[in-house]
Coordinates of C-alpha atoms in Angstrom, one line a residue:
M1 CA 0.1 -0.2 0.2
S2 CA 2.8 2.5 0.7
S3 CA 4.5 1.6 -2.6
I4 CA 1.1 2.3 -4.3
T5 CA 1.0 5.6 -2.3
R6 CA 4.5 6.3 -3.2
T7 CA 3.8 6.2 -6.9
E8 CA 0.4 8.0 -6.5
A9 CA 2.3 10.7 -4.9
G10 CA 4.5 11.3 -7.7
G11 CA 7.2 9.1 -7.2
A12 CA 9.0 8.4 -10.6
P13 CA 9.0 4.7 -11.5
A14 CA 12.3 3.0 -11.8
P15 CA 14.1 3.8 -15.0
P16 CA 14.9 1.0 -17.7
S17 CA 18.5 0.8 -16.9
A18 CA 17.5 0.1 -13.1
K19 CA 15.2 -2.6 -14.2
A20 CA 18.0 -4.1 -16.7
S21 CA 20.4 -4.3 -13.9
N22 CA 19.3 -7.7 -12.7
M23 CA 21.9 -10.3 -11.6
P24 CA 22.3 -12.4 -14.9
S25 CA 22.6 -9.4 -17.2
L26 CA 25.3 -7.7 -14.8
L27 CA 27.3 -11.1 -14.7
L28 CA 27.1 -11.6 -18.4
R29 CA 28.1 -8.0 -18.9
M30 CA 31.1 -8.5 -16.3
G31 CA 32.1 -11.9 -18.1
V32 CA 32.1 -10.1 -21.6
L33 CA 34.3 -7.3 -20.2
A34 CA 36.5 -9.6 -18.3
F35 CA 37.1 -11.5 -21.6
I36 CA 37.6 -8.0 -23.7
D37 CA 39.9 -6.8 -21.0
A38 CA 42.3 -10.1 -21.0
I39 CA 42.3 -9.7 -24.9
T40 CA 43.4 -6.1 -24.5
I41 CA 45.8 -6.4 -22.1
W42 CA 47.6 -9.3 -23.8
L43 CA 47.8 -7.1 -27.0
V44 CA 48.7 -4.0 -25.3
Y45 CA 51.6 -5.9 -23.5
G46 CA 52.5 -6.8 -27.1
F47 CA 52.5 -3.6 -28.6
L48 CA 54.4 -1.8 -26.0
A49 CA 57.1 -4.6 -26.1
D50 CA 57.2 -3.8 -29.9
G51 CA 57.3 -0.3 -29.5
N52 CA 53.6 0.3 -31.0
F53 CA 53.0 3.1 -28.3
F54 CA 50.3 5.0 -30.2
L55 CA 48.2 1.9 -30.9
A56 CA 48.3 0.6 -27.5
I57 CA 47.3 3.7 -26.0
V58 CA 44.3 3.8 -28.4
L59 CA 43.2 0.5 -27.8
A60 CA 43.4 0.8 -23.8
A61 CA 41.6 4.1 -24.0
V62 CA 38.9 2.4 -26.3
T63 CA 38.4 -0.4 -23.7
V64 CA 38.6 1.4 -20.7
W65 CA 35.7 3.7 -22.2
L66 CA 33.6 0.4 -23.0
N67 CA 33.9 -0.5 -19.5
V68 CA 32.8 2.8 -17.9
V69 CA 29.8 2.8 -20.2
F70 CA 28.9 -0.7 -19.6
L71 CA 29.1 -0.6 -15.8
S72 CA 28.1 2.4 -15.0
E73 CA 24.2 3.3 -15.0
R74 CA 24.7 6.8 -15.7
Y75 CA 26.0 5.8 -19.3
Y76 CA 23.2 3.5 -19.7
P77 CA 21.7 5.2 -23.2
L78 CA 25.3 5.0 -25.0
R79 CA 25.4 1.4 -24.6
W80 CA 23.5 0.9 -27.5
I81 CA 26.0 2.9 -29.7
S82 CA 29.0 2.2 -28.0
P83 CA 30.4 -1.0 -30.0
G84 CA 29.8 0.9 -33.2
M85 CA 31.6 4.1 -32.0
A86 CA 34.6 1.9 -30.8
L87 CA 35.0 0.1 -33.8
M88 CA 35.0 3.8 -35.4
A89 CA 37.7 4.8 -33.2
L90 CA 39.8 1.8 -34.2
M91 CA 38.9 1.4 -37.7
V92 CA 38.4 5.1 -39.1
V93 CA 40.2 7.5 -36.7
Y94 CA 43.3 5.5 -35.7
P95 CA 44.0 4.9 -39.3
I96 CA 43.6 8.5 -40.3
L97 CA 46.0 9.7 -37.1
F98 CA 48.4 6.8 -37.9
T99 CA 48.7 8.2 -41.5
V100 CA 49.3 11.5 -40.3
G101 CA 51.7 10.3 -37.6
V102 CA 53.8 8.6 -40.2
S103 CA 54.1 11.4 -42.5
F104 CA 56.0 12.9 -39.9
T105 CA 58.7 9.9 -40.0
N106 CA 61.0 8.1 -42.3
Y107 CA 58.9 5.0 -42.4
G108 CA 59.8 2.8 -45.8
S109 CA 62.2 0.7 -47.0
G110 CA 65.0 -0.2 -44.6
H111 CA 63.0 1.7 -41.6
L112 CA 59.7 -0.9 -41.7
V113 CA 60.4 -1.9 -37.8
T114 CA 59.9 0.0 -34.5
K115 CA 63.4 0.9 -32.6
Q116 CA 62.7 -1.9 -29.7
L117 CA 62.3 -4.7 -32.8
A118 CA 65.4 -3.3 -34.5
I119 CA 67.5 -3.5 -31.4
R120 CA 66.5 -6.9 -30.7
Q121 CA 67.2 -8.2 -34.4
I122 CA 70.4 -6.4 -34.3
E123 CA 71.5 -7.7 -30.7
A124 CA 70.6 -11.3 -32.0
Q125 CA 73.4 -11.2 -34.2
T126 CA 76.4 -13.3 -32.7
Y127 CA 80.2 -13.8 -33.8
L128 CA 82.7 -16.8 -33.4
A129 CA 85.6 -15.6 -31.4
A130 CA 89.2 -16.6 -32.8
D131 CA 90.1 -19.2 -30.0
S132 CA 86.4 -20.9 -29.7
P133 CA 86.5 -24.8 -30.6
I134 CA 84.0 -25.5 -33.1
Y135 CA 81.8 -28.8 -32.2
S136 CA 79.7 -31.1 -34.7
W137 CA 76.2 -31.7 -33.2
V138 CA 73.4 -34.1 -33.2
A139 CA 70.1 -33.0 -32.2
Y140 CA 67.5 -34.7 -29.9
Q141 CA 63.9 -33.9 -29.3
N142 CA 61.6 -35.1 -26.4
A143 CA 57.7 -35.6 -26.4
A144 CA 57.1 -31.7 -25.5
G145 CA 59.1 -30.6 -27.9
D146 CA 62.2 -29.5 -26.2
Y147 CA 65.8 -30.0 -27.7
L148 CA 69.0 -31.2 -26.8
L149 CA 72.2 -31.1 -28.7
W150 CA 74.7 -33.8 -28.5
L151 CA 78.2 -32.0 -29.4
T152 CA 81.5 -33.4 -29.8
D153 CA 84.9 -32.1 -30.4
P154 CA 86.5 -33.0 -33.7
D155 CA 89.8 -32.4 -32.7
T156 CA 89.7 -34.4 -29.1
G157 CA 86.8 -36.5 -29.3
A158 CA 85.3 -35.0 -26.2
A159 CA 81.6 -35.3 -26.1
F160 CA 78.7 -33.7 -23.8
T161 CA 75.3 -32.9 -24.1
V162 CA 73.7 -29.6 -23.4
A163 CA 69.9 -28.3 -23.3
P164 CA 68.8 -24.7 -23.2
G165 CA 68.8 -23.3 -19.8
E166 CA 71.1 -26.4 -18.5
E167 CA 74.8 -27.0 -17.8
P168 CA 76.6 -29.2 -19.8
V169 CA 76.7 -32.8 -19.3
E170 CA 79.8 -35.1 -20.4
R171 CA 79.0 -38.0 -22.4
S172 CA 81.3 -41.0 -23.9
G173 CA 80.7 -43.1 -27.0
D174 CA 78.3 -42.7 -29.9
P175 CA 75.1 -40.5 -30.1
P176 CA 72.6 -43.1 -29.2
A177 CA 69.0 -43.3 -30.4
Q178 CA 67.5 -42.5 -27.3
M179 CA 68.7 -40.9 -24.3
D180 CA 66.9 -39.5 -21.0
G181 CA 63.5 -39.4 -22.7
Y182 CA 65.1 -37.5 -25.9
T183 CA 64.8 -39.2 -29.4
Q184 CA 67.4 -38.7 -31.9
I185 CA 66.3 -36.6 -35.1
P186 CA 67.4 -38.2 -38.4
M187 CA 69.9 -35.9 -40.5
N188 CA 67.5 -36.4 -43.3
Q189 CA 64.6 -35.2 -41.1
I190 CA 66.6 -32.2 -39.7
F191 CA 65.9 -29.4 -41.9
P192 CA 62.4 -28.2 -40.4
H193 CA 63.8 -28.1 -37.2
L194 CA 67.0 -25.8 -38.3
G195 CA 65.1 -22.8 -37.7
P196 CA 64.0 -23.5 -33.9
L197 CA 67.4 -24.8 -33.0
S198 CA 69.5 -22.0 -34.7
A199 CA 67.0 -19.6 -32.6
L200 CA 68.1 -21.5 -29.4
V201 CA 70.6 -20.7 -26.9
F202 CA 72.0 -24.0 -25.2
G203 CA 73.6 -23.9 -21.8
V204 CA 73.6 -21.2 -19.4
P205 CA 75.1 -17.7 -20.7
P206 CA 77.5 -16.3 -20.8
D207 CA 80.1 -19.2 -19.4
S208 CA 78.4 -21.9 -21.6
A209 CA 76.1 -20.7 -24.4
F210 CA 76.3 -22.6 -27.3
R211 CA 74.5 -21.7 -30.6
V212 CA 74.1 -23.8 -33.8
S213 CA 75.5 -22.2 -36.9
Q214 CA 73.2 -20.3 -39.3
Q215 CA 76.0 -20.5 -42.1
V216 CA 77.4 -23.8 -41.9
M217 CA 75.5 -27.0 -41.6
G218 CA 76.4 -29.2 -38.6
Q219 CA 78.5 -27.0 -36.8
A220 CA 78.0 -25.7 -33.3
A221 CA 79.9 -23.3 -31.1
Q222 CA 79.9 -20.6 -28.3
Y223 CA 78.9 -17.8 -30.6
E224 CA 79.1 -14.6 -28.5
Q225 CA 76.8 -11.3 -29.0
K226 CA 78.3 -9.5 -31.5
Y227 CA 76.1 -6.2 -30.7
V228 CA 75.0 -4.3 -27.2
Y229 CA 72.7 -1.5 -27.3
D230 CA 74.0 1.6 -24.9
A231 CA 71.0 3.8 -24.3
A232 CA 73.1 6.4 -23.1
Q233 CA 74.8 7.1 -26.3
D234 CA 71.7 5.6 -28.3
A235 CA 74.3 3.5 -30.1
M236 CA 75.5 0.0 -30.8
I237 CA 78.5 -1.5 -29.6
D238 CA 80.4 -4.1 -31.5
Q239 CA 81.6 -6.4 -29.1
E240 CA 84.3 -7.9 -31.6
T241 CA 85.7 -4.5 -33.1
G242 CA 84.8 -1.8 -30.4
A243 CA 83.1 0.1 -33.1
V244 CA 80.3 2.4 -32.2
F245 CA 77.1 2.5 -34.2
R246 CA 75.2 5.5 -33.5
N247 CA 71.5 6.5 -34.3
V248 CA 71.5 8.6 -37.4
N249 CA 68.0 9.1 -38.7
G250 CA 66.6 5.8 -37.5
T251 CA 69.8 3.9 -38.9
F252 CA 72.8 2.7 -36.6
T253 CA 75.6 4.2 -38.5
S254 CA 79.4 4.1 -37.4
D255 CA 82.0 7.1 -38.1
S256 CA 83.3 5.4 -41.2
G257 CA 80.1 5.4 -42.9
Q258 CA 79.0 1.6 -42.1
T259 CA 75.4 0.7 -41.4
L260 CA 73.5 -2.0 -39.2
S261 CA 70.4 -3.4 -40.7
P262 CA 67.7 -3.3 -40.1
G263 CA 66.6 0.4 -39.8
F264 CA 63.5 1.5 -38.0
A265 CA 61.0 4.1 -38.2
S266 CA 62.0 7.5 -36.4
T267 CA 60.8 10.9 -36.4
R268 CA 61.8 13.3 -39.2
G269 CA 59.4 16.3 -38.1
V270 CA 58.2 18.4 -41.3
Y271 CA 60.9 16.7 -43.2
N272 CA 58.7 15.1 -45.7
Y273 CA 55.9 18.0 -46.2
V274 CA 59.5 20.4 -46.9
R275 CA 60.7 17.8 -49.5
L276 CA 57.3 18.0 -51.3
A277 CA 57.2 22.2 -51.2
T278 CA 60.7 22.6 -51.7
D279 CA 61.9 20.0 -54.4
A280 CA 61.4 21.4 -57.8
G281 CA 61.2 17.8 -59.6
L282 CA 58.8 16.7 -57.0
R283 CA 56.8 19.8 -56.6
S284 CA 56.1 19.9 -60.5
T285 CA 55.0 15.9 -60.7
F286 CA 53.1 16.6 -57.8
L287 CA 51.2 19.4 -59.2
G288 CA 50.9 17.9 -62.7
V289 CA 49.2 14.9 -61.1
F290 CA 47.0 16.9 -59.1
V291 CA 45.8 19.0 -62.4
W292 CA 45.1 15.9 -63.9
T293 CA 42.9 14.5 -61.0
I294 CA 41.0 17.4 -60.6
I295 CA 40.1 17.3 -64.6
F296 CA 39.6 13.5 -64.0
A297 CA 37.2 13.5 -61.4
T298 CA 35.1 16.8 -62.8
L299 CA 34.9 15.3 -66.4
S300 CA 34.0 11.8 -64.7
V301 CA 31.1 13.6 -62.8
L302 CA 30.1 16.0 -65.7
L303 CA 30.1 13.1 -68.6
T304 CA 28.4 10.7 -66.5
F305 CA 25.7 13.2 -65.2
S306 CA 25.2 14.3 -68.4
L307 CA 24.7 11.1 -70.4
G308 CA 22.7 9.8 -67.5
M309 CA 20.2 12.7 -67.2
F310 CA 19.8 12.5 -71.2
L311 CA 18.6 9.0 -71.0
A312 CA 16.5 9.6 -67.7
I313 CA 14.5 12.4 -69.2
N314 CA 14.1 10.8 -72.7
F315 CA 13.1 7.3 -70.7
D316 CA 10.6 9.6 -68.6
V317 CA 8.0 9.2 -71.5
P318 CA 4.8 7.9 -70.4
E319 CA 4.2 6.6 -74.1
M320 CA 7.8 4.8 -74.8
P321 CA 7.3 1.0 -75.6
F322 CA 9.2 -1.5 -73.5
K323 CA 10.2 1.3 -71.2
R324 CA 11.1 -1.0 -68.1
T325 CA 13.0 -3.4 -70.2
L326 CA 15.0 -1.0 -71.5
R327 CA 15.6 0.6 -68.2
T328 CA 16.9 -3.0 -66.9
L329 CA 19.3 -3.1 -70.0
L330 CA 20.8 0.2 -69.1
L331 CA 21.7 -0.9 -65.6
I332 CA 24.1 -3.9 -66.8
P333 CA 27.3 -1.5 -66.9
Y334 CA 26.3 -0.8 -62.9
T335 CA 26.2 -4.6 -62.0
I336 CA 29.7 -5.4 -63.3
P337 CA 32.8 -5.1 -61.1
A338 CA 35.3 -2.4 -62.3
F339 CA 38.1 -5.4 -62.3
V340 CA 35.9 -7.1 -64.6
A341 CA 35.0 -4.5 -66.9
V342 CA 37.8 -2.5 -67.3
P343 CA 40.4 -5.7 -68.6
V344 CA 37.2 -6.6 -71.5
W345 CA 37.6 -2.6 -72.5
V346 CA 41.4 -2.9 -72.3
G347 CA 41.0 -5.6 -74.6
L348 CA 38.3 -3.8 -77.0
L349 CA 40.8 -0.8 -77.5
N350 CA 43.8 -3.0 -77.9
P351 CA 45.8 -1.3 -80.8
Q352 CA 46.2 -4.8 -82.9
F353 CA 43.5 -6.9 -82.1
G354 CA 40.6 -4.9 -80.2
V355 CA 37.1 -4.4 -81.9
I356 CA 37.1 -1.0 -81.3
S357 CA 40.3 -0.2 -82.7
A358 CA 39.6 -2.4 -85.3
G359 CA 36.3 -0.7 -86.4
I360 CA 38.1 3.0 -86.3
R361 CA 40.8 1.5 -88.3
N362 CA 38.5 0.6 -90.9
L363 CA 36.6 3.6 -91.0
L364 CA 39.8 6.2 -90.5
G365 CA 42.7 4.1 -91.7
V366 CA 44.6 4.3 -88.4
A367 CA 43.6 3.2 -84.7
P368 CA 44.0 5.3 -82.1
P369 CA 47.4 4.9 -79.5
W370 CA 44.8 4.3 -76.7
F371 CA 47.8 3.3 -74.3
S372 CA 51.1 5.4 -75.5
D373 CA 49.9 8.6 -76.5
P374 CA 48.9 10.9 -73.1
Y375 CA 45.9 12.5 -74.2
W376 CA 44.4 9.1 -75.9
A377 CA 45.2 7.3 -72.8
K378 CA 43.3 10.0 -70.7
A379 CA 40.7 9.7 -73.4
G380 CA 40.5 5.8 -72.9
I381 CA 40.3 6.1 -69.0
L382 CA 37.2 8.9 -69.5
L383 CA 35.4 6.3 -71.8
I384 CA 35.4 3.5 -69.4
Q385 CA 34.8 5.9 -66.6
L386 CA 31.4 7.2 -68.8
W387 CA 30.5 3.5 -69.5
L388 CA 30.9 2.5 -65.9
G389 CA 29.3 5.6 -64.3
F390 CA 26.5 6.7 -66.4
P391 CA 23.9 3.9 -64.9
Y392 CA 24.1 5.2 -61.5
M393 CA 23.2 8.7 -62.7
F394 CA 20.6 7.3 -64.7
V395 CA 19.0 5.8 -61.8
V396 CA 19.5 8.8 -59.4
I397 CA 18.3 11.0 -61.8
T398 CA 15.2 8.8 -62.7
G399 CA 14.1 8.8 -59.3
A400 CA 14.5 12.5 -59.1
L401 CA 12.3 13.2 -62.0
Q402 CA 9.4 11.4 -60.4
T403 CA 9.6 14.0 -57.6
L404 CA 9.3 17.2 -59.9
P405 CA 5.9 18.8 -59.2
P406 CA 3.9 18.8 -62.6
D407 CA 2.1 21.9 -61.9
I408 CA 5.5 23.7 -62.6
Y409 CA 5.5 22.7 -66.1
E410 CA 1.7 23.2 -66.8
A411 CA 2.3 26.8 -65.6
A412 CA 5.6 26.8 -68.2
D413 CA 3.3 25.5 -70.8
L414 CA 0.5 28.1 -70.3
D415 CA 3.5 30.7 -70.7
G416 CA 4.7 29.4 -74.0
A417 CA 7.9 28.0 -72.5
G418 CA 9.4 25.5 -74.8
P419 CA 11.4 22.3 -74.3
W420 CA 14.7 24.0 -74.1
A421 CA 13.6 27.0 -71.8
K422 CA 11.9 24.1 -69.3
F423 CA 14.9 22.2 -69.3
R424 CA 17.3 24.9 -68.6
R425 CA 15.0 27.0 -66.1
I426 CA 12.8 24.2 -64.1
T427 CA 14.3 20.6 -64.7
L428 CA 18.0 21.0 -64.3
P429 CA 17.9 23.5 -61.5
L430 CA 15.5 21.1 -59.7
L431 CA 17.6 18.4 -60.3
L432 CA 20.9 19.9 -59.3
I433 CA 19.0 20.6 -56.0
T434 CA 18.1 16.9 -55.4
V435 CA 21.2 15.3 -56.8
G436 CA 23.8 18.1 -55.8
P437 CA 25.1 16.0 -52.7
L438 CA 25.2 12.9 -54.6
L439 CA 27.4 14.6 -57.3
V440 CA 29.9 15.8 -54.8
A441 CA 30.1 12.5 -53.4
S442 CA 30.6 10.8 -56.6
F443 CA 33.6 13.8 -57.3
A444 CA 35.1 12.5 -54.4
F445 CA 34.9 8.7 -55.2
N446 CA 36.5 9.7 -58.2
F447 CA 39.0 11.8 -57.0
N448 CA 40.4 8.5 -55.3
N449 CA 39.4 6.3 -58.2
F450 CA 42.2 3.8 -58.2
T451 CA 41.0 0.8 -59.9
V452 CA 40.2 2.2 -63.4
I453 CA 43.4 4.0 -63.6
D454 CA 45.7 1.3 -62.2
L455 CA 43.6 -1.5 -64.2
Y456 CA 43.7 0.3 -67.5
S457 CA 47.2 1.4 -67.7
Q458 CA 49.0 1.1 -64.3
G459 CA 49.1 5.4 -64.8
G460 CA 51.1 4.9 -68.1
P461 CA 52.3 6.1 -70.2
P462 CA 55.5 7.0 -67.9
I463 CA 56.9 10.6 -67.8
P464 CA 60.5 10.3 -68.4
N465 CA 63.1 12.1 -66.4
V466 CA 61.3 12.5 -63.1
P467 CA 62.4 11.9 -59.6
T468 CA 59.6 9.8 -58.6
P469 CA 57.8 7.0 -60.7
V470 CA 54.6 8.5 -62.3
G471 CA 52.9 8.4 -65.5
H472 CA 50.4 10.6 -67.5
T473 CA 47.4 9.0 -66.4
D474 CA 48.3 8.8 -62.6
I475 CA 46.0 10.5 -60.4
L476 CA 47.0 11.3 -56.7
A477 CA 45.8 8.2 -55.5
T478 CA 47.8 5.7 -57.8
Y479 CA 50.8 8.3 -57.5
T480 CA 50.8 7.8 -53.9
Y481 CA 50.2 4.1 -54.0
R482 CA 53.7 4.0 -56.4
I483 CA 55.6 6.0 -54.0
A484 CA 54.5 3.7 -50.7
F485 CA 54.6 0.6 -52.5
G486 CA 57.6 1.0 -54.5
S487 CA 57.4 0.3 -58.2
T488 CA 61.0 0.8 -58.2
G489 CA 61.7 -1.6 -55.4
V490 CA 61.9 1.3 -52.8
S491 CA 59.1 2.4 -50.7
D492 CA 58.6 5.6 -48.8
Y493 CA 55.7 5.0 -46.7
G494 CA 56.5 8.8 -44.8
Y495 CA 56.5 10.4 -48.0
A496 CA 53.1 8.7 -49.2
S497 CA 51.5 9.5 -46.3
A498 CA 52.2 13.3 -46.5
I499 CA 51.0 13.3 -50.0
T500 CA 47.6 11.3 -48.3
V501 CA 47.4 14.2 -45.7
M502 CA 47.5 16.8 -48.3
I503 CA 45.0 15.0 -50.5
F504 CA 42.6 14.7 -47.5
I505 CA 42.9 18.6 -46.9
M506 CA 42.7 19.2 -50.8
L507 CA 39.4 17.0 -50.6
I508 CA 37.8 18.6 -47.6
I509 CA 38.5 22.3 -49.1
I510 CA 37.0 21.1 -52.8
T511 CA 34.3 19.5 -51.0
M512 CA 33.1 22.4 -48.8
F513 CA 33.1 24.5 -51.7
Q514 CA 31.1 22.0 -53.6
F515 CA 28.3 22.0 -50.4
R516 CA 28.5 25.5 -50.5
F517 CA 27.4 25.5 -54.3
T518 CA 24.9 23.1 -53.4
T519 CA 23.5 25.1 -50.6
M520 CA 23.1 27.9 -53.3
L521 CA 21.4 26.0 -55.5
E522 CA 18.6 24.6 -52.9
E523 CA 18.3 28.6 -51.8
R524 CA 17.9 29.5 -55.6
G525 CA 15.6 26.4 -56.0
E526 CA 13.4 27.8 -53.2
N527 CA 12.2 30.4 -55.5
V528 CA 11.5 28.5 -58.6

């Protein structure tokens, strides 16, 4: 009765979050979060050990945020969108920030690992002291997969066995087939075991540390660590010669110019951006590619929009026979993936065997050089892009035409307006209002349309005497790809990331102007 009284007196009912916080759901949430936290801790530990600090911080922050959202009733409404937000942070925001970060480094060929990994790999190198004896070895393995070596001194005949982390045990006679739970590995089966064996240190360092030779089959010795990292000098010390290899832009380099491999990614500041802005050869190449990218994206949108609108208006006649069938047939190019359609078009345009080139040759006596001439190559790309893109515009504009009010056209007929006047003053402005944002999106897509360019000619024909590999039909996306993934065998991810950041900024600026233009169209369309 008292509870009824409190409710009637205005007491607020329990919120949905409180009702949902029953014991089974709480245990389920805690179990799932515990599983996510355990995986995150394992991943973060590995990322920190490998030097991937930023990724570790982002992953840890996202996991902490998920724990707060799902364990606190205060943030109950966020539970429904938190998985999507977490994935967006890891799959969208982090890659963008990572690309920006890489643009300030020398990440690329010779500098592909973190500093921690580079130090670890260099310190794993060994050398053989001049007075160190060389042993022949026979390998054993037990049921748990552990290894044991039987080492024999060829000069004295002395033999002993040694396992990782254990002291050597003297032996006599020939190596038996089985010993102390270990089974001898036949020599004709030893090759799959060479990798694991060479990675192990047998015995107890530093007095008795034996390693299997990676260069000479069947030899083992007390190989010693060749390089030791000195954090105070930020340098590698050669234990054999005493040479000092100091860190110079991500490469340990001696005073004589000798370098150690691998190098590692290091911060270079704004070096890549300065290089792009000050290098005359790179600047001219970049500007040329940028201008063609703008032209390609603009013409792609303009041509596909024009053809799609032309067909949509002509098919928007109620009396046209087989209208639905013809509309369906016009959608066929849209259903074929570009990686299938573009090679077909390349075959059709082949100067020797292509059907289209053969037809033009029969009419004009010569076939256009679709792939060797810069202008004809660009024309071929635009032709393919027109074929691939007009069905999308046709579908969009066909739908937009159905939304146009017929009374406007009736009023135009009463005023004596002709077909061209109605199209120019009514149809086109209203269509641009409707499809304007889609045109902006189409421009942004074609600005980075990697597939058509790469499948058609891989950016060719090539431009001679340029500092970076680039072709006449390369757009910024394909140009950046060649720099990043090294068409010449040398990759430069830092410089490519700097170009990517510049593309991103330019695309934002262009898109802002385009959206402003569509807003102006909407404001003008209110008076139509």
